[in-house]
mmCIF file of C-alpha atoms and ligand atoms in Angstrom:
data_model
loop_
_atom_site.group_PDB
_atom_site.id
_atom_site.type_symbol
_atom_site.label_atom_id
_atom_site.label_comp_id
_atom_site.label_asym_id
_atom_site.label_seq_id
_atom_site.Cartn_x
_atom_site.Cartn_y
_atom_site.Cartn_z
ATOM 1 C CA MET A 1 -23.564 -4.843 -13.288
ATOM 2 C CA ILE A 2 -20.431 -2.973 -12.344
ATOM 3 C CA GLY A 3 -20.671 0.667 -11.333
ATOM 4 C CA THR A 4 -24.400 1.167 -11.630
ATOM 5 C CA ASP A 5 -24.247 3.972 -9.034
ATOM 6 C CA ARG A 6 -22.250 6.241 -11.290
ATOM 7 C CA ASP A 7 -22.932 8.226 -14.414
ATOM 8 C CA ARG A 8 -21.571 6.803 -17.636
ATOM 9 C CA THR A 9 -18.843 8.822 -19.340
ATOM 10 C CA GLU A 10 -17.534 8.771 -22.883
ATOM 11 C CA SER A 11 -14.252 7.138 -21.821
ATOM 12 C CA ASP A 12 -16.147 4.152 -20.494
ATOM 13 C CA GLY A 13 -15.379 1.123 -22.594
ATOM 14 C CA ALA A 14 -11.897 2.314 -23.627
ATOM 15 C CA PRO A 15 -9.334 -0.508 -23.765
ATOM 16 C CA PRO A 16 -7.777 -1.005 -20.310
ATOM 17 C CA ASP A 17 -3.985 -1.022 -19.765
ATOM 18 C CA SER A 18 -4.121 -4.414 -18.083
ATOM 19 C CA VAL A 19 -5.428 -7.652 -19.533
ATOM 20 C CA ARG A 20 -6.650 -8.463 -16.014
ATOM 21 C CA VAL A 21 -9.267 -5.724 -16.177
ATOM 22 C CA ASP A 22 -12.935 -6.422 -16.848
ATOM 23 C CA ALA A 23 -13.968 -2.884 -17.807
ATOM 24 C CA PHE A 24 -12.798 0.717 -18.023
ATOM 25 C CA LEU A 25 -15.016 3.041 -15.990
ATOM 26 C CA ALA A 26 -13.436 6.463 -16.325
ATOM 27 C CA SER A 27 -13.012 8.715 -13.279
ATOM 28 C CA PRO A 28 -12.619 12.445 -13.967
ATOM 29 C CA ASN A 29 -10.258 12.731 -10.998
ATOM 30 C CA PHE A 30 -6.751 12.698 -12.442
ATOM 31 C CA GLY A 31 -4.021 14.912 -13.906
ATOM 32 C CA ALA A 32 -0.654 14.581 -15.599
ATOM 33 C CA ARG A 33 2.254 12.812 -13.916
ATOM 34 C CA ALA A 34 4.978 15.321 -12.958
ATOM 35 C CA ASN A 35 7.520 15.601 -15.784
ATOM 36 C CA GLY A 36 5.823 12.774 -17.627
ATOM 37 C CA ARG A 37 7.172 10.418 -15.031
ATOM 38 C CA ARG A 38 6.777 6.670 -15.399
ATOM 39 C CA PRO A 39 5.375 4.899 -12.352
ATOM 40 C CA ASP A 40 7.934 2.778 -10.500
ATOM 41 C CA SER A 41 5.834 1.641 -7.556
ATOM 42 C CA VAL A 42 2.342 0.467 -6.595
ATOM 43 C CA VAL A 43 0.344 1.660 -3.575
ATOM 44 C CA LEU A 44 -2.319 -0.683 -2.173
ATOM 45 C CA HIS A 45 -5.401 0.680 -0.397
ATOM 46 C CA TYR A 46 -8.636 -0.516 1.087
ATOM 47 C CA THR A 47 -11.670 1.573 0.220
ATOM 48 C CA GLY A 48 -12.807 1.919 3.848
ATOM 49 C CA MET A 49 -16.444 2.317 2.837
ATOM 50 C CA PRO A 50 -19.436 0.085 3.648
ATOM 51 C CA THR A 51 -20.055 -1.069 0.065
ATOM 52 C CA ALA A 52 -17.908 -1.551 -3.026
ATOM 53 C CA ASP A 53 -20.414 0.172 -5.308
ATOM 54 C CA GLY A 54 -20.545 3.178 -2.986
ATOM 55 C CA ALA A 55 -16.752 3.384 -2.960
ATOM 56 C CA LEU A 56 -16.536 3.097 -6.737
ATOM 57 C CA ALA A 57 -19.127 5.851 -7.162
ATOM 58 C CA TRP A 58 -17.151 8.089 -4.791
ATOM 59 C CA LEU A 59 -13.892 7.502 -6.701
ATOM 60 C CA CYS A 60 -15.677 8.577 -9.887
ATOM 61 C CA ASN A 61 -17.450 11.586 -8.358
ATOM 62 C CA PRO A 62 -15.782 14.888 -9.340
ATOM 63 C CA THR A 63 -16.531 16.428 -5.945
ATOM 64 C CA SER A 64 -14.524 13.724 -4.125
ATOM 65 C CA GLU A 65 -11.236 14.637 -5.858
ATOM 66 C CA VAL A 66 -10.003 11.109 -5.220
ATOM 67 C CA SER A 67 -9.438 8.222 -7.610
ATOM 68 C CA CYS A 68 -7.177 5.270 -8.304
ATOM 69 C CA HIS A 69 -5.999 3.366 -11.354
ATOM 70 C CA TYR A 70 -7.560 0.029 -10.451
ATOM 71 C CA PHE A 71 -10.428 -1.108 -8.255
ATOM 72 C CA VAL A 72 -10.782 -4.731 -7.162
ATOM 73 C CA PHE A 73 -14.185 -6.009 -6.021
ATOM 74 C CA GLU A 74 -14.638 -8.657 -3.326
ATOM 75 C CA ASP A 75 -15.199 -11.313 -6.003
ATOM 76 C CA GLY A 76 -12.003 -10.393 -7.844
ATOM 77 C CA ARG A 77 -13.568 -8.462 -10.706
ATOM 78 C CA THR A 78 -11.330 -5.515 -11.533
ATOM 79 C CA VAL A 79 -12.086 -2.214 -13.216
ATOM 80 C CA GLN A 80 -9.756 0.552 -14.366
ATOM 81 C CA LEU A 81 -10.655 4.169 -13.550
ATOM 82 C CA VAL A 82 -7.589 6.131 -14.676
ATOM 83 C CA ARG A 83 -5.002 5.357 -17.373
ATOM 84 C CA GLU A 84 -1.644 4.266 -16.007
ATOM 85 C CA ALA A 85 -0.018 7.093 -17.975
ATOM 86 C CA ASP A 86 -2.042 9.586 -15.935
ATOM 87 C CA ARG A 87 -1.708 10.654 -12.306
ATOM 88 C CA ALA A 88 -4.577 9.330 -10.192
ATOM 89 C CA TRP A 89 -5.326 10.940 -6.827
ATOM 90 C CA HIS A 90 -4.976 8.148 -4.279
ATOM 91 C CA ALA A 91 -1.811 8.638 -2.260
ATOM 92 C CA GLY A 92 -2.027 12.195 -0.899
ATOM 93 C CA ARG A 93 0.459 13.630 1.568
ATOM 94 C CA GLY A 94 3.309 11.331 2.535
ATOM 95 C CA ALA A 95 6.534 9.873 1.187
ATOM 96 C CA TRP A 96 8.314 6.636 0.403
ATOM 97 C CA GLN A 97 12.066 6.301 -0.069
ATOM 98 C CA GLY A 98 12.237 10.090 -0.117
ATOM 99 C CA GLU A 99 9.664 10.508 -2.894
ATOM 100 C CA THR A 100 6.971 12.970 -1.804
ATOM 101 C CA ASP A 101 4.874 12.985 -5.001
ATOM 102 C CA MET A 102 3.747 9.399 -4.737
ATOM 103 C CA ASN A 103 0.779 10.054 -7.021
ATOM 104 C CA SER A 104 3.233 10.785 -9.837
ATOM 105 C CA ALA A 105 5.489 7.873 -8.881
ATOM 106 C CA SER A 106 2.925 5.120 -8.437
ATOM 107 C CA ILE A 107 -0.031 3.131 -9.639
ATOM 108 C CA GLY A 108 -2.884 3.114 -7.117
ATOM 109 C CA VAL A 109 -4.984 0.022 -6.443
ATOM 110 C CA GLU A 110 -8.137 0.280 -4.324
ATOM 111 C CA ILE A 111 -9.332 -2.990 -2.776
ATOM 112 C CA ALA A 112 -12.992 -3.019 -1.769
ATOM 113 C CA ASN A 113 -13.082 -3.579 1.995
ATOM 114 C CA PRO A 114 -14.853 -1.620 4.765
ATOM 115 C CA GLY A 115 -11.575 -1.424 6.696
ATOM 116 C CA HIS A 116 -11.029 -0.550 10.342
ATOM 117 C CA ASP A 117 -14.213 1.522 10.620
ATOM 118 C CA GLY A 118 -16.166 -1.464 9.298
ATOM 119 C CA GLY A 119 -14.599 -4.030 11.646
ATOM 120 C CA CYS A 120 -11.807 -5.205 9.292
ATOM 121 C CA PRO A 121 -13.636 -8.067 7.549
ATOM 122 C CA PRO A 122 -11.232 -10.534 5.915
ATOM 123 C CA PHE A 123 -10.279 -10.090 2.270
ATOM 124 C CA PRO A 124 -12.015 -12.886 0.319
ATOM 125 C CA GLU A 125 -9.802 -15.415 -1.446
ATOM 126 C CA ALA A 126 -11.136 -14.459 -4.891
ATOM 127 C CA GLN A 127 -10.332 -10.820 -4.241
ATOM 128 C CA VAL A 128 -6.760 -11.576 -3.172
ATOM 129 C CA ASP A 129 -6.368 -13.727 -6.289
ATOM 130 C CA GLY A 130 -7.576 -10.760 -8.343
ATOM 131 C CA VAL A 131 -5.090 -8.393 -6.682
ATOM 132 C CA ILE A 132 -2.244 -10.865 -7.256
ATOM 133 C CA ALA A 133 -3.115 -11.329 -10.936
ATOM 134 C CA LEU A 134 -3.338 -7.572 -11.445
ATOM 135 C CA LEU A 135 -0.028 -6.908 -9.677
ATOM 136 C CA ARG A 136 1.705 -9.652 -11.646
ATOM 137 C CA ASP A 137 0.600 -7.986 -14.863
ATOM 138 C CA ILE A 138 1.615 -4.476 -13.739
ATOM 139 C CA LEU A 139 5.021 -5.530 -12.354
ATOM 140 C CA ASP A 140 5.814 -7.587 -15.457
ATOM 141 C CA ARG A 141 4.779 -4.941 -17.954
ATOM 142 C CA ARG A 142 6.575 -2.121 -16.169
ATOM 143 C CA ALA A 143 9.549 -3.998 -14.662
ATOM 144 C CA ILE A 144 8.618 -2.781 -11.189
ATOM 145 C CA PRO A 145 10.339 -4.793 -8.418
ATOM 146 C CA ALA A 146 8.114 -6.594 -5.925
ATOM 147 C CA ARG A 147 9.659 -4.597 -3.075
ATOM 148 C CA ARG A 148 8.085 -1.448 -4.531
ATOM 149 C CA VAL A 149 4.538 -2.662 -3.868
ATOM 150 C CA ILE A 150 3.674 -0.846 -0.642
ATOM 151 C CA ALA A 151 0.777 -0.118 1.690
ATOM 152 C CA HIS A 152 -0.793 3.316 1.838
ATOM 153 C CA SER A 153 0.070 3.206 5.549
ATOM 154 C CA ASP A 154 3.763 2.758 4.665
ATOM 155 C CA MET A 155 3.942 6.139 2.936
ATOM 156 C CA ALA A 156 1.559 7.978 5.309
ATOM 157 C CA PRO A 157 1.924 6.366 8.768
ATOM 158 C CA GLU A 158 0.526 9.393 10.583
ATOM 159 C CA ARG A 159 -2.704 9.487 8.528
ATOM 160 C CA LYS A 160 -3.449 6.039 7.112
ATOM 161 C CA ARG A 161 -3.941 2.455 8.254
ATOM 162 C CA ASP A 162 -4.868 0.838 4.932
ATOM 163 C CA PRO A 163 -4.944 -1.817 3.637
ATOM 164 C CA GLY A 164 -4.615 -2.873 7.293
ATOM 165 C CA GLU A 165 -3.015 -5.590 9.383
ATOM 166 C CA GLY A 166 -5.466 -8.165 8.015
ATOM 167 C CA PHE A 167 -4.195 -7.835 4.464
ATOM 168 C CA PRO A 168 -2.463 -11.074 3.379
ATOM 169 C CA TRP A 169 0.991 -9.784 2.458
ATOM 170 C CA ARG A 170 2.392 -13.288 2.938
ATOM 171 C CA ARG A 171 0.236 -14.558 0.075
ATOM 172 C CA LEU A 172 1.341 -11.710 -2.139
ATOM 173 C CA HIS A 173 4.952 -12.463 -1.320
ATOM 174 C CA GLU A 174 4.493 -16.155 -2.065
ATOM 175 C CA ALA A 175 3.036 -15.139 -5.421
ATOM 176 C CA GLY A 176 6.107 -12.986 -6.097
ATOM 177 C CA VAL A 177 4.326 -9.627 -6.029
ATOM 178 C CA ALA A 178 5.386 -8.197 -2.647
ATOM 179 C CA HIS A 179 8.412 -8.103 -0.381
ATOM 180 C CA TRP A 180 7.995 -9.782 2.996
ATOM 181 C CA VAL A 181 9.855 -11.825 5.572
ATOM 182 C CA GLU A 182 8.467 -14.296 8.089
ATOM 183 C CA PRO A 183 7.800 -12.235 11.227
ATOM 184 C CA ALA A 184 9.597 -13.231 14.419
ATOM 185 C CA PRO A 185 7.128 -14.483 17.048
ATOM 186 C CA VAL A 186 5.979 -11.987 19.666
ATOM 187 C CA GLU A 187 7.742 -12.679 22.979
ATOM 188 C CA ASP A 188 6.965 -11.281 26.400
ATOM 189 C CA ASP A 189 10.046 -9.058 26.480
ATOM 190 C CA ALA A 190 9.638 -5.428 27.575
ATOM 191 C CA PRO A 191 9.449 -3.235 24.454
ATOM 192 C CA TRP A 192 11.211 0.106 24.365
ATOM 193 C CA ARG A 193 8.965 2.749 25.873
ATOM 194 C CA PRO A 194 7.938 6.021 24.211
ATOM 195 C CA ALA A 195 10.601 8.739 24.720
ATOM 196 C CA SER A 196 13.376 6.138 25.152
ATOM 197 C CA GLU A 197 16.560 7.459 23.631
ATOM 198 C CA GLY A 198 19.974 6.373 22.585
ATOM 199 C CA ALA A 199 22.057 4.811 19.858
ATOM 200 C CA ALA A 200 19.785 1.774 19.596
ATOM 201 C CA VAL A 201 16.768 3.976 18.848
ATOM 202 C CA ARG A 202 18.784 5.858 16.261
ATOM 203 C CA GLY A 203 19.774 2.530 14.728
ATOM 204 C CA LEU A 204 16.147 1.467 14.503
ATOM 205 C CA GLN A 205 15.245 4.773 12.845
ATOM 206 C CA ALA A 206 18.105 4.300 10.383
ATOM 207 C CA GLN A 207 16.787 0.854 9.419
ATOM 208 C CA LEU A 208 13.224 2.147 8.973
ATOM 209 C CA ALA A 209 14.529 4.990 6.794
ATOM 210 C CA LEU A 210 16.778 2.668 4.805
ATOM 211 C CA TYR A 211 13.792 0.524 3.956
ATOM 212 C CA GLY A 212 11.769 3.548 2.820
ATOM 213 C CA TYR A 213 9.856 4.953 5.783
ATOM 214 C CA THR A 214 10.027 8.664 6.498
ATOM 215 C CA VAL A 215 11.441 9.131 9.986
ATOM 216 C CA ALA A 216 13.910 11.610 11.450
ATOM 217 C CA GLN A 217 17.046 10.105 12.989
ATOM 218 C CA SER A 218 16.410 11.830 16.312
ATOM 219 C CA GLY A 219 17.608 9.018 18.555
ATOM 220 C CA ILE A 220 14.373 9.439 20.510
ATOM 221 C CA LEU A 221 11.350 7.159 20.359
ATOM 222 C CA ASP A 222 9.129 10.108 19.486
ATOM 223 C CA ARG A 223 5.620 10.186 18.055
ATOM 224 C CA GLN A 224 6.761 10.070 14.439
ATOM 225 C CA THR A 225 8.844 6.998 15.188
ATOM 226 C CA THR A 226 6.118 5.101 17.049
ATOM 227 C CA LEU A 227 3.662 5.818 14.215
ATOM 228 C CA CYS A 228 6.245 4.558 11.767
ATOM 229 C CA VAL A 229 6.859 1.427 13.861
ATOM 230 C CA ALA A 230 3.088 0.848 13.955
ATOM 231 C CA ALA A 231 2.968 1.080 10.150
ATOM 232 C CA PHE A 232 5.840 -1.384 9.930
ATOM 233 C CA GLN A 233 4.068 -3.780 12.325
ATOM 234 C CA ARG A 234 0.765 -3.469 10.450
ATOM 235 C CA ARG A 235 2.512 -4.597 7.317
ATOM 236 C CA PHE A 236 5.208 -6.997 8.514
ATOM 237 C CA ARG A 237 4.499 -8.090 12.117
ATOM 238 C CA PRO A 238 0.706 -7.823 12.389
ATOM 239 C CA ALA A 239 0.349 -9.990 15.535
ATOM 240 C CA ARG A 240 0.625 -6.835 17.657
ATOM 241 C CA VAL A 241 0.330 -3.320 16.267
ATOM 242 C CA ASP A 242 1.225 -0.963 19.126
ATOM 243 C CA GLY A 243 4.087 1.144 17.751
ATOM 244 C CA LEU A 244 6.485 -0.158 20.403
ATOM 245 C CA PRO A 245 9.706 -1.775 19.169
ATOM 246 C CA ASP A 246 9.775 -5.114 20.979
ATOM 247 C CA ALA A 247 12.360 -7.784 20.163
ATOM 248 C CA SER A 248 10.153 -9.399 17.516
ATOM 249 C CA THR A 249 9.651 -6.082 15.733
ATOM 250 C CA ARG A 250 13.358 -5.270 15.803
ATOM 251 C CA ASP A 251 14.342 -8.720 14.564
ATOM 252 C CA THR A 252 11.758 -8.706 11.758
ATOM 253 C CA LEU A 253 12.851 -5.240 10.638
ATOM 254 C CA ALA A 254 16.533 -6.185 10.605
ATOM 255 C CA ARG A 255 15.854 -9.235 8.426
ATOM 256 C CA LEU A 256 13.583 -7.248 6.141
ATOM 257 C CA VAL A 257 16.217 -4.577 5.573
ATOM 258 C CA ALA A 258 18.879 -7.227 4.993
ATOM 259 C CA THR A 259 16.874 -8.646 2.103
ATOM 260 C CA GLY A 260 15.326 -5.576 0.553
ATOM 261 C CA VAL A 261 17.020 -2.211 0.823
ATOM 262 C CA ARG A 262 16.638 0.188 -2.062
ATOM 263 C CA GLY A 263 18.803 -0.280 -5.076
ATOM 264 C CA LYS A 264 19.995 -3.668 -3.896
ATOM 265 C CA ALA A 265 19.220 -6.758 -5.907
ATOM 266 C CA THR A 266 17.188 -9.124 -3.778
ATOM 267 C CA PRO A 267 16.084 -12.705 -4.337
ATOM 268 C CA ASP A 268 12.448 -11.718 -4.681
ATOM 269 C CA ALA A 269 12.813 -8.373 -6.411
HETATM 270 ZN ZN1 ZN B 1 -5.564 4.531 1.024
#
Protein backbone atom coordinates (compact mmCIF):
# COMPACT_ATOMS: atom_id res chain seq x y z
CA MET A 1 0.00 0.00 0.00
CA ILE A 2 1.41 3.34 -1.01
CA GLY A 3 1.61 6.13 1.54
CA THR A 4 0.19 4.34 4.55
CA ASP A 5 2.14 6.66 6.88
CA ARG A 6 0.15 9.70 5.87
CA ASP A 7 -3.36 10.95 6.43
CA ARG A 8 -5.74 10.64 3.52
CA THR A 9 -6.96 13.90 2.00
CA GLU A 10 -9.91 14.68 -0.22
CA SER A 11 -7.68 15.28 -3.26
CA ASP A 12 -6.40 11.73 -3.04
CA GLY A 13 -7.59 9.77 -6.02
CA ALA A 14 -7.81 12.79 -8.35
CA PRO A 15 -6.68 12.03 -11.91
CA PRO A 16 -2.90 12.50 -12.20
CA ASP A 17 -1.32 14.71 -14.89
CA SER A 18 0.87 11.87 -16.11
CA VAL A 19 -0.25 8.50 -17.42
CA ARG A 20 2.87 7.08 -15.76
CA VAL A 21 1.46 7.75 -12.30
CA ASP A 22 -0.07 5.03 -10.14
CA ALA A 23 -1.93 7.30 -7.71
CA PHE A 24 -2.48 10.90 -6.66
CA LEU A 25 -1.63 11.44 -2.99
CA ALA A 26 -2.15 15.14 -2.39
CA SER A 27 0.40 17.17 -0.42
CA PRO A 28 -0.84 20.43 1.13
CA ASN A 29 2.56 22.01 0.50
CA PHE A 30 2.20 24.07 -2.66
CA GLY A 31 1.17 27.48 -3.99
CA ALA A 32 0.58 29.22 -7.30
CA ARG A 33 3.32 29.48 -9.92
CA ALA A 34 4.51 33.10 -10.26
CA ASN A 35 2.51 34.86 -12.99
CA GLY A 36 0.83 31.60 -13.90
CA ARG A 37 4.10 30.46 -15.36
CA ARG A 38 4.35 27.21 -17.28
CA PRO A 39 7.16 24.91 -16.17
CA ASP A 40 10.03 24.68 -18.67
CA SER A 41 12.42 22.48 -16.71
CA VAL A 42 12.57 19.46 -14.40
CA VAL A 43 14.62 19.21 -11.20
CA LEU A 44 15.64 15.73 -10.01
CA HIS A 45 16.18 14.99 -6.32
CA TYR A 46 16.90 12.10 -4.03
CA THR A 47 14.84 12.01 -0.86
CA GLY A 48 17.86 11.57 1.42
CA MET A 49 15.82 9.77 4.06
CA PRO A 50 16.16 6.19 5.35
CA THR A 51 12.83 4.94 3.97
CA ALA A 52 10.62 5.86 1.03
CA ASP A 53 7.44 5.80 3.11
CA GLY A 54 9.02 8.12 5.68
CA ALA A 55 10.07 10.52 2.93
CA LEU A 56 6.63 10.47 1.32
CA ALA A 57 4.98 11.17 4.68
CA TRP A 58 7.35 14.11 5.23
CA LEU A 59 6.58 15.58 1.79
CA CYS A 60 2.87 15.44 2.66
CA ASN A 61 3.24 16.81 6.20
CA PRO A 62 2.16 20.47 6.45
CA THR A 63 4.86 21.23 9.03
CA SER A 64 7.64 20.20 6.61
CA GLU A 65 6.76 22.90 4.05
CA VAL A 66 8.38 20.77 1.36
CA SER A 67 6.84 18.80 -1.49
CA CYS A 68 7.38 17.76 -5.09
CA HIS A 69 5.20 16.96 -8.07
CA TYR A 70 6.24 13.33 -8.45
CA PHE A 71 7.72 10.69 -6.16
CA VAL A 72 9.33 7.54 -7.55
CA PHE A 73 9.69 4.49 -5.30
CA GLU A 74 12.60 2.05 -5.52
CA ASP A 75 10.43 -0.40 -7.48
CA GLY A 76 9.42 2.26 -10.01
CA ARG A 77 5.92 2.93 -8.72
CA THR A 78 5.21 6.64 -9.05
CA VAL A 79 2.79 8.89 -7.20
CA GLN A 80 1.84 12.51 -7.82
CA LEU A 81 1.67 14.89 -4.84
CA VAL A 82 1.10 18.30 -6.45
CA ARG A 83 -0.56 19.23 -9.75
CA GLU A 84 1.87 20.31 -12.44
CA ALA A 85 -0.06 23.58 -12.76
CA ASP A 86 0.82 24.37 -9.15
CA ARG A 87 4.13 25.38 -7.58
CA ALA A 88 5.56 22.60 -5.43
CA TRP A 89 8.21 23.41 -2.82
CA HIS A 90 11.24 21.33 -3.78
CA ALA A 91 13.93 23.56 -5.22
CA GLY A 92 14.48 26.29 -2.62
CA ARG A 93 17.23 28.88 -2.86
CA GLY A 94 19.37 28.69 -5.98
CA ALA A 95 19.29 29.43 -9.69
CA TRP A 96 19.66 27.87 -13.11
CA GLN A 97 20.33 29.82 -16.30
CA GLY A 98 19.62 32.98 -14.33
CA GLU A 99 16.20 31.84 -13.09
CA THR A 100 16.01 32.23 -9.31
CA ASP A 101 12.41 31.05 -8.79
CA MET A 102 13.02 27.48 -9.85
CA ASN A 103 9.91 26.29 -8.01
CA SER A 104 7.81 28.37 -10.41
CA ALA A 105 9.90 27.33 -13.42
CA SER A 106 10.12 23.59 -12.87
CA ILE A 107 8.53 20.26 -12.14
CA GLY A 108 10.11 18.53 -9.14
CA VAL A 109 10.74 14.79 -9.05
CA GLU A 110 11.80 13.11 -5.79
CA ILE A 111 13.54 9.74 -6.19
CA ALA A 112 13.46 7.55 -3.09
CA ASN A 113 17.08 6.99 -2.06
CA PRO A 114 18.82 7.50 1.31
CA GLY A 115 21.52 9.56 -0.41
CA HIS A 116 24.94 10.54 0.90
CA ASP A 117 23.92 10.33 4.56
CA GLY A 118 22.69 6.79 3.92
CA GLY A 119 25.82 5.61 2.10
CA CYS A 120 24.62 6.33 -1.47
CA PRO A 121 23.00 2.97 -2.27
CA PRO A 122 22.61 2.41 -6.02
CA PHE A 123 19.36 3.38 -7.73
CA PRO A 124 17.57 0.13 -8.63
CA GLU A 125 17.01 -0.59 -12.32
CA ALA A 126 13.21 -0.56 -11.94
CA GLN A 127 13.36 2.85 -10.30
CA VAL A 128 15.51 4.33 -13.06
CA ASP A 129 13.10 2.86 -15.62
CA GLY A 130 10.26 4.57 -13.74
CA VAL A 131 12.08 7.93 -13.74
CA ILE A 132 12.80 7.62 -17.47
CA ALA A 133 9.18 6.78 -18.32
CA LEU A 134 7.93 9.69 -16.22
CA LEU A 135 10.40 12.15 -17.76
CA ARG A 136 9.55 10.98 -21.27
CA ASP A 137 5.90 11.72 -20.59
CA ILE A 138 6.58 15.14 -19.02
CA LEU A 139 9.04 16.27 -21.72
CA ASP A 140 6.73 15.12 -24.52
CA ARG A 141 3.59 16.68 -23.11
CA ARG A 142 5.24 19.99 -22.29
CA ALA A 143 7.85 20.21 -25.08
CA ILE A 144 10.62 20.60 -22.52
CA PRO A 145 14.09 19.95 -24.01
CA ALA A 146 16.16 17.15 -22.49
CA ARG A 147 18.89 19.64 -21.58
CA ARG A 148 16.48 21.27 -19.12
CA VAL A 149 16.34 18.19 -16.89
CA ILE A 150 18.79 19.11 -14.13
CA ALA A 151 20.03 17.96 -10.73
CA HIS A 152 19.08 19.81 -7.58
CA SER A 153 22.84 20.18 -7.04
CA ASP A 154 23.13 22.00 -10.39
CA MET A 155 20.91 24.86 -9.22
CA ALA A 156 22.13 24.91 -5.58
CA PRO A 157 25.79 23.78 -5.59
CA GLU A 158 26.53 25.38 -2.23
CA ARG A 159 23.67 23.58 -0.42
CA LYS A 160 22.78 20.37 -2.26
CA ARG A 161 24.40 17.17 -3.50
CA ASP A 162 21.32 15.36 -4.83
CA PRO A 163 20.58 13.19 -6.69
CA GLY A 164 24.31 12.48 -6.29
CA GLU A 165 27.24 11.20 -8.31
CA GLY A 166 25.76 7.70 -8.36
CA PHE A 167 22.71 8.76 -10.34
CA PRO A 168 22.79 7.18 -13.82
CA TRP A 169 22.65 10.27 -16.03
CA ARG A 170 24.16 8.25 -18.89
CA ARG A 171 21.10 6.00 -18.93
CA LEU A 172 18.78 8.98 -18.93
CA HIS A 173 20.71 10.49 -21.81
CA GLU A 174 20.58 7.24 -23.77
CA ALA A 175 16.82 7.25 -23.24
CA GLY A 176 16.64 10.81 -24.59
CA VAL A 177 15.57 12.47 -21.34
CA ALA A 178 18.78 14.21 -20.20
CA HIS A 179 21.74 16.03 -21.68
CA TRP A 180 25.12 14.39 -21.15
CA VAL A 181 28.45 13.80 -22.83
CA GLU A 182 30.90 10.95 -22.31
CA PRO A 183 33.27 12.18 -19.59
CA ALA A 184 36.97 12.39 -20.43
CA PRO A 185 38.99 9.89 -18.37
CA VAL A 186 40.66 11.20 -15.22
CA GLU A 187 44.40 11.63 -15.82
CA ASP A 188 47.14 12.26 -13.29
CA ASP A 189 47.65 15.87 -14.36
CA ALA A 190 47.88 18.55 -11.65
CA PRO A 191 44.48 20.25 -11.34
CA TRP A 192 44.26 23.99 -10.84
CA ARG A 193 44.54 24.78 -7.15
CA PRO A 194 42.07 26.84 -5.11
CA ALA A 195 42.78 30.60 -5.44
CA SER A 196 44.46 30.13 -8.85
CA GLU A 197 43.68 33.09 -11.04
CA GLY A 198 43.86 34.24 -14.58
CA ALA A 199 42.17 34.24 -17.96
CA ALA A 200 41.86 30.45 -18.02
CA VAL A 201 39.89 30.46 -14.76
CA ARG A 202 37.67 33.20 -16.11
CA GLY A 203 37.14 31.12 -19.24
CA LEU A 204 36.11 28.13 -17.16
CA GLN A 205 33.67 30.29 -15.19
CA ALA A 206 32.24 31.62 -18.46
CA GLN A 207 31.62 28.08 -19.71
CA LEU A 208 29.95 27.03 -16.44
CA ALA A 209 27.73 30.12 -16.58
CA LEU A 210 26.93 29.60 -20.25
CA TYR A 211 25.70 26.12 -19.47
CA GLY A 212 23.49 27.38 -16.63
CA TYR A 213 25.47 27.35 -13.40
CA THR A 214 25.49 30.44 -11.22
CA VAL A 215 29.08 31.61 -10.84
CA ALA A 216 30.68 35.04 -10.84
CA GLN A 217 33.30 35.65 -13.53
CA SER A 218 35.92 36.63 -10.96
CA GLY A 219 38.90 35.03 -12.68
CA ILE A 220 39.75 33.44 -9.33
CA LEU A 221 39.19 29.82 -8.37
CA ASP A 222 37.19 30.91 -5.33
CA ARG A 223 34.84 28.92 -3.11
CA GLN A 224 31.78 29.55 -5.27
CA THR A 225 33.65 28.28 -8.31
CA THR A 226 35.00 25.12 -6.67
CA LEU A 227 31.50 24.29 -5.37
CA CYS A 228 30.17 24.83 -8.86
CA VAL A 229 32.90 22.63 -10.36
CA ALA A 230 32.04 19.94 -7.80
CA ALA A 231 28.38 20.11 -8.86
CA PHE A 232 29.45 19.81 -12.49
CA GLN A 233 31.66 16.80 -11.67
CA ARG A 234 28.91 15.13 -9.63
CA ARG A 235 26.66 15.29 -12.65
CA PHE A 236 29.00 14.92 -15.62
CA ARG A 237 32.40 13.57 -14.48
CA PRO A 238 31.54 11.55 -11.36
CA ALA A 239 34.81 9.55 -11.23
CA ARG A 240 36.29 12.23 -8.96
CA VAL A 241 34.23 14.92 -7.25
CA ASP A 242 36.73 17.31 -5.64
CA GLY A 243 35.84 20.72 -7.10
CA LEU A 244 39.25 21.04 -8.75
CA PRO A 245 39.30 21.65 -12.51
CA ASP A 246 41.66 18.97 -13.81
CA ALA A 247 42.12 18.35 -17.54
CA SER A 248 39.31 15.78 -17.66
CA THR A 249 36.87 18.18 -16.03
CA ARG A 250 37.82 21.02 -18.37
CA ASP A 251 37.59 18.83 -21.46
CA THR A 252 34.22 17.36 -20.44
CA LEU A 253 32.81 20.82 -19.71
CA ALA A 254 34.00 22.22 -23.04
CA ARG A 255 32.33 19.39 -24.97
CA LEU A 256 29.17 19.69 -22.91
CA VAL A 257 28.87 23.40 -23.61
CA ALA A 258 29.57 22.84 -27.30
CA THR A 259 26.56 20.55 -27.55
CA GLY A 260 24.08 22.14 -25.19
CA VAL A 261 24.18 25.85 -24.50
CA ARG A 262 20.90 27.60 -23.85
CA GLY A 263 18.76 28.54 -26.77
CA LYS A 264 20.85 26.49 -29.17
CA ALA A 265 19.32 23.56 -30.98
CA THR A 266 21.20 20.43 -30.04
CA PRO A 267 21.05 16.89 -31.40
CA ASP A 268 19.51 15.55 -28.21
CA ALA A 269 17.35 18.49 -27.20
ZN1 LIG B 1 16.75 17.99 -3.56
